[in-house]
Amino acid sequence: SQLAEENPWALSVHEGESVTVNCSYKTSITALQWYRQKSGEGPAQLILIRSNEREKRNGRLRATLDTSSQSSSLSITATRCEDTAVYFCATASSGSWQLIFGSGTQLTVMP
Amino acid sequence: GALVYQYPRRTICKSGTSMRMECQAVGFQATSVAWYRQSPQKTFELIALSTVNSAIKYEQNFTQEKFPISHPNLSFSSMTVLNAYLEDRGLYLCGAGNSAETLYFGSGTRLTVL
């Protein structure tokens, strides 16, 4: 099974609404990253949250991390059509270069 | 800002032939380059990690004989897919940076094998 997994698999919202994507992971981590991948592009890092942090914000984005339940969430407020993309969480372990990506959540923001 | 360019953006090759893809870091120096393959189902596989002046580390199921990598300096890396077959198709992503926490990805090279 996946070492990192987002849920739901896909969701759709209307512009202006808020949305939350969840991630669960199975390894010991030093940090968790949220990436966004738009169609035809590579993944772009949105937020990095370290294992000793509980919350991190970046503009309309807010990430939380709960190491006890090995879960994270990414919330987007006031969504825009350009937020349409696949959202991935990725984890990294101490001393490892391996980024373990989840399978992604396809977010569609409709006008 | 930090940018990573990959080329070609897409390529089609006949089964059994080889193709080379390149990765260029612009605006920053990347001590390491991680090559990933993203499947049509969007899952990521790490192929190898290349660090300047160090041996290239290949992940399980990927070998130097199949995916030779060149990383001559802090801004350029190339990888070749030798004897490509259907199972090699996907989006090959180059992530350049100085740690796993600061990887900048290119847009990828999409490989189609006929």
JSON list of C-alpha atoms in Angstrom, two decimals, chain A residues 9 11-12 19 22 25 28 31 41 43 46 69 79 86 92 100:
[
{"chain": "A", "resi": 9, "resn": "TRP", "atom": "CA", "xyz": [-9.18, 11.14, -4.90]},
{"chain": "A", "resi": 11, "resn": "LEU", "atom": "CA", "xyz": [-13.21, 16.89, -5.68]},
{"chain": "A", "resi": 12, "resn": "SER", "atom": "CA", "xyz": [-14.88, 19.84, -7.32]},
{"chain": "A", "resi": 19, "resn": "VAL", "atom": "CA", "xyz": [-11.58, 23.21, 0.21]},
{"chain": "A", "resi": 22, "resn": "ASN", "atom": "CA", "xyz": [-6.08, 15.36, 3.49]},
{"chain": "A", "resi": 25, "resn": "TYR", "atom": "CA", "xyz": [1.50, 8.80, 5.74]},
{"chain": "A", "resi": 28, "resn": "SER", "atom": "CA", "xyz": [8.72, 8.61, 10.31]},
{"chain": "A", "resi": 31, "resn": "ALA", "atom": "CA", "xyz": [9.06, 17.23, 7.06]},
{"chain": "A", "resi": 41, "resn": "GLU", "atom": "CA", "xyz": [3.68, 21.07, -15.72]},
{"chain": "A", "resi": 43, "resn": "PRO", "atom": "CA", "xyz": [5.03, 19.64, -9.39]},
{"chain": "A", "resi": 46, "resn": "LEU", "atom": "CA", "xyz": [3.38, 25.04, -2.01]},
{"chain": "A", "resi": 69, "resn": "SER", "atom": "CA", "xyz": [-1.96, 10.41, 13.77]},
{"chain": "A", "resi": 79, "resn": "THR", "atom": "CA", "xyz": [-10.52, 29.15, -4.42]},
{"chain": "A", "resi": 86, "resn": "VAL", "atom": "CA", "xyz": [-3.54, 17.74, -8.74]},
{"chain": "A", "resi": 92, "resn": "ALA", "atom": "CA", "xyz": [10.97, 13.02, 3.51]},
{"chain": "A", "resi": 100, "resn": "ILE", "atom": "CA", "xyz": [7.60, 9.82, -1.17]}
]
